[in-house]
């Protein structure tokens, strides 16, 4: 029996934007929104944790590294469940599932982003810091104005790769009922019951296209940065 992709044609709008604009956003659009919002928050969190992790003060550096390692040692699924049940208890009100997933992804990815930040900072020659300090700059000023801008440029490809991983990680949001791409596919499959192969082949293709596009962008950025550094 041949494959029948009519189920994709009949539900393609639902796959890409969910019930929007007559209902909540879903599908591919929600997947990209979850990944983008989480990336922005995790970049801020990872930058903050990374700076703490390279601090010369042991009482700052050690607790930061402990927190980073604790989060990195947790499965992402556990972090999602933790935020799903913890946030409403802490805030004393219902929190939308998509927001709990964004905070969970941000918390989890911040720990990994921090290691990118640490590696980027450590990759800058020590002479840069010493030269900045010799001009009279405070160590914090040397980090912010001299070291960090150079390090961030080298981190860009790694950040893009992390974004690719986050796109795939958003598929775990279906566990708490968020209408991202995987959850939408499951809903369509449960409704039709006879096209699981076609539906999940299509979903795999969509994830591949998204991830391949951003991976290609990362490679182009790496080549451009390598060319600029060679000049």
PDB file of N, CA and C in Angstrom, residues 142-178:
ATOM      1  N   UNK A 142      37.996  45.836  32.273  1.00  0.00           N
ATOM      2  CA  UNK A 142      38.782  45.105  31.281  1.00  0.00           C
ATOM      3  C   UNK A 142      37.974  43.950  30.694  1.00  0.00           C
ATOM      4  N   UNK A 143      37.213  43.272  31.545  1.00  0.00           N
ATOM      5  CA  UNK A 143      36.383  42.160  31.089  1.00  0.00           C
ATOM      6  C   UNK A 143      35.268  42.656  30.169  1.00  0.00           C
ATOM      7  N   UNK A 144      34.580  43.715  30.568  1.00  0.00           N
ATOM      8  CA  UNK A 144      33.412  44.201  29.824  1.00  0.00           C
ATOM      9  C   UNK A 144      33.806  44.863  28.508  1.00  0.00           C
ATOM     10  N   UNK A 145      34.853  45.670  28.519  1.00  0.00           N
ATOM     11  CA  UNK A 145      35.189  46.476  27.345  1.00  0.00           C
ATOM     12  C   UNK A 145      36.224  45.841  26.414  1.00  0.00           C
ATOM     13  N   UNK A 146      37.070  44.961  26.942  1.00  0.00           N
ATOM     14  CA  UNK A 146      38.163  44.404  26.143  1.00  0.00           C
ATOM     15  C   UNK A 146      37.969  42.915  25.848  1.00  0.00           C
ATOM     16  N   UNK A 147      37.827  42.114  26.892  1.00  0.00           N
ATOM     17  CA  UNK A 147      37.813  40.658  26.727  1.00  0.00           C
ATOM     18  C   UNK A 147      36.480  40.148  26.201  1.00  0.00           C
ATOM     19  N   UNK A 148      35.388  40.576  26.821  1.00  0.00           N
ATOM     20  CA  UNK A 148      34.074  40.021  26.485  1.00  0.00           C
ATOM     21  C   UNK A 148      33.656  40.277  25.033  1.00  0.00           C
ATOM     22  N   UNK A 149      33.844  41.486  24.484  1.00  0.00           N
ATOM     23  CA  UNK A 149      33.461  41.685  23.073  1.00  0.00           C
ATOM     24  C   UNK A 149      34.180  40.737  22.116  1.00  0.00           C
ATOM     25  N   UNK A 150      35.466  40.493  22.361  1.00  0.00           N
ATOM     26  CA  UNK A 150      36.208  39.563  21.508  1.00  0.00           C
ATOM     27  C   UNK A 150      35.708  38.130  21.700  1.00  0.00           C
ATOM     28  N   UNK A 151      35.435  37.771  22.951  1.00  0.00           N
ATOM     29  CA  UNK A 151      34.972  36.415  23.244  1.00  0.00           C
ATOM     30  C   UNK A 151      33.598  36.162  22.636  1.00  0.00           C
ATOM     31  N   UNK A 152      32.707  37.140  22.717  1.00  0.00           N
ATOM     32  CA  UNK A 152      31.352  36.969  22.192  1.00  0.00           C
ATOM     33  C   UNK A 152      31.368  36.711  20.685  1.00  0.00           C
ATOM     34  N   UNK A 153      32.267  37.365  19.992  1.00  0.00           N
ATOM     35  CA  UNK A 153      32.360  37.140  18.550  1.00  0.00           C
ATOM     36  C   UNK A 153      32.711  35.685  18.246  1.00  0.00           C
ATOM     37  N   UNK A 154      33.594  35.110  19.048  1.00  0.00           N
ATOM     38  CA  UNK A 154      33.981  33.717  18.844  1.00  0.00           C
ATOM     39  C   UNK A 154      32.894  32.735  19.295  1.00  0.00           C
ATOM     40  N   UNK A 155      31.978  33.200  20.140  1.00  0.00           N
ATOM     41  CA  UNK A 155      30.929  32.321  20.661  1.00  0.00           C
ATOM     42  C   UNK A 155      29.738  32.188  19.721  1.00  0.00           C
ATOM     43  N   UNK A 156      29.608  33.096  18.755  1.00  0.00           N
ATOM     44  CA  UNK A 156      28.394  33.146  17.926  1.00  0.00           C
ATOM     45  C   UNK A 156      28.068  31.801  17.277  1.00  0.00           C
ATOM     46  N   UNK A 157      29.026  31.108  16.628  1.00  0.00           N
ATOM     47  CA  UNK A 157      28.673  29.811  16.029  1.00  0.00           C
ATOM     48  C   UNK A 157      28.163  28.806  17.056  1.00  0.00           C
ATOM     49  N   UNK A 158      28.744  28.800  18.244  1.00  0.00           N
ATOM     50  CA  UNK A 158      28.294  27.873  19.285  1.00  0.00           C
ATOM     51  C   UNK A 158      26.895  28.219  19.754  1.00  0.00           C
ATOM     52  N   UNK A 159      26.584  29.513  19.809  1.00  0.00           N
ATOM     53  CA  UNK A 159      25.230  29.923  20.190  1.00  0.00           C
ATOM     54  C   UNK A 159      24.214  29.453  19.151  1.00  0.00           C
ATOM     55  N   UNK A 160      24.571  29.552  17.877  1.00  0.00           N
ATOM     56  CA  UNK A 160      23.661  29.097  16.823  1.00  0.00           C
ATOM     57  C   UNK A 160      23.450  27.593  16.920  1.00  0.00           C
ATOM     58  N   UNK A 161      24.520  26.848  17.183  1.00  0.00           N
ATOM     59  CA  UNK A 161      24.394  25.403  17.352  1.00  0.00           C
ATOM     60  C   UNK A 161      23.499  25.068  18.541  1.00  0.00           C
ATOM     61  N   UNK A 162      23.593  25.862  19.592  1.00  0.00           N
ATOM     62  CA  UNK A 162      22.742  25.636  20.753  1.00  0.00           C
ATOM     63  C   UNK A 162      21.283  25.912  20.411  1.00  0.00           C
ATOM     64  N   UNK A 163      21.056  26.882  19.544  1.00  0.00           N
ATOM     65  CA  UNK A 163      19.702  27.175  19.094  1.00  0.00           C
ATOM     66  C   UNK A 163      19.126  25.986  18.318  1.00  0.00           C
ATOM     67  N   UNK A 164      19.956  25.345  17.513  1.00  0.00           N
ATOM     68  CA  UNK A 164      19.527  24.153  16.777  1.00  0.00           C
ATOM     69  C   UNK A 164      19.111  23.057  17.750  1.00  0.00           C
ATOM     70  N   UNK A 165      19.927  22.843  18.782  1.00  0.00           N
ATOM     71  CA  UNK A 165      19.585  21.837  19.787  1.00  0.00           C
ATOM     72  C   UNK A 165      18.294  22.195  20.508  1.00  0.00           C
ATOM     73  N   UNK A 166      18.083  23.493  20.727  1.00  0.00           N
ATOM     74  CA  UNK A 166      16.892  23.921  21.442  1.00  0.00           C
ATOM     75  C   UNK A 166      15.629  23.693  20.603  1.00  0.00           C
ATOM     76  N   UNK A 167      15.725  23.842  19.298  1.00  0.00           N
ATOM     77  CA  UNK A 167      14.587  23.558  18.432  1.00  0.00           C
ATOM     78  C   UNK A 167      14.142  22.112  18.627  1.00  0.00           C
ATOM     79  N   UNK A 168      15.107  21.201  18.699  1.00  0.00           N
ATOM     80  CA  UNK A 168      14.766  19.791  18.918  1.00  0.00           C
ATOM     81  C   UNK A 168      14.257  19.556  20.333  1.00  0.00           C
ATOM     82  N   UNK A 169      14.819  20.274  21.295  1.00  0.00           N
ATOM     83  CA  UNK A 169      14.399  20.092  22.689  1.00  0.00           C
ATOM     84  C   UNK A 169      12.957  20.540  22.928  1.00  0.00           C
ATOM     85  N   UNK A 170      12.459  21.462  22.097  1.00  0.00           N
ATOM     86  CA  UNK A 170      11.082  21.928  22.293  1.00  0.00           C
ATOM     87  C   UNK A 170      10.070  20.804  22.102  1.00  0.00           C
ATOM     88  N   UNK A 171      10.481  19.726  21.445  1.00  0.00           N
ATOM     89  CA  UNK A 171       9.555  18.608  21.244  1.00  0.00           C
ATOM     90  C   UNK A 171       9.134  17.974  22.564  1.00  0.00           C
ATOM     91  N   UNK A 172       9.929  18.148  23.616  1.00  0.00           N
ATOM     92  CA  UNK A 172       9.569  17.606  24.926  1.00  0.00           C
ATOM     93  C   UNK A 172       8.424  18.377  25.571  1.00  0.00           C
ATOM     94  N   UNK A 173       8.089  19.544  25.022  1.00  0.00           N
ATOM     95  CA  UNK A 173       7.001  20.346  25.590  1.00  0.00           C
ATOM     96  C   UNK A 173       5.654  19.663  25.449  1.00  0.00           C
ATOM     97  N   UNK A 174       5.547  18.684  24.548  1.00  0.00           N
ATOM     98  CA  UNK A 174       4.257  18.008  24.381  1.00  0.00           C
ATOM     99  C   UNK A 174       3.871  17.234  25.640  1.00  0.00           C
ATOM    100  N   UNK A 175       4.849  16.935  26.505  1.00  0.00           N
ATOM    101  CA  UNK A 175       4.588  16.207  27.749  1.00  0.00           C
ATOM    102  C   UNK A 175       3.640  16.994  28.648  1.00  0.00           C
ATOM    103  N   UNK A 176       3.721  18.324  28.608  1.00  0.00           N
ATOM    104  CA  UNK A 176       2.848  19.147  29.458  1.00  0.00           C
ATOM    105  C   UNK A 176       1.745  19.812  28.637  1.00  0.00           C
ATOM    106  N   UNK A 177       1.495  19.313  27.434  1.00  0.00           N
ATOM    107  CA  UNK A 177       0.346  19.760  26.656  1.00  0.00           C
ATOM    108  C   UNK A 177       0.537  21.022  25.849  1.00  0.00           C
ATOM    109  N   UNK A 178       1.778  21.422  25.578  1.00  0.00           N
ATOM    110  CA  UNK A 178       2.021  22.609  24.757  1.00  0.00           C
ATOM    111  C   UNK A 178       1.870  22.224  23.281  1.00  0.00           C
TER     112      UNK A 178
END
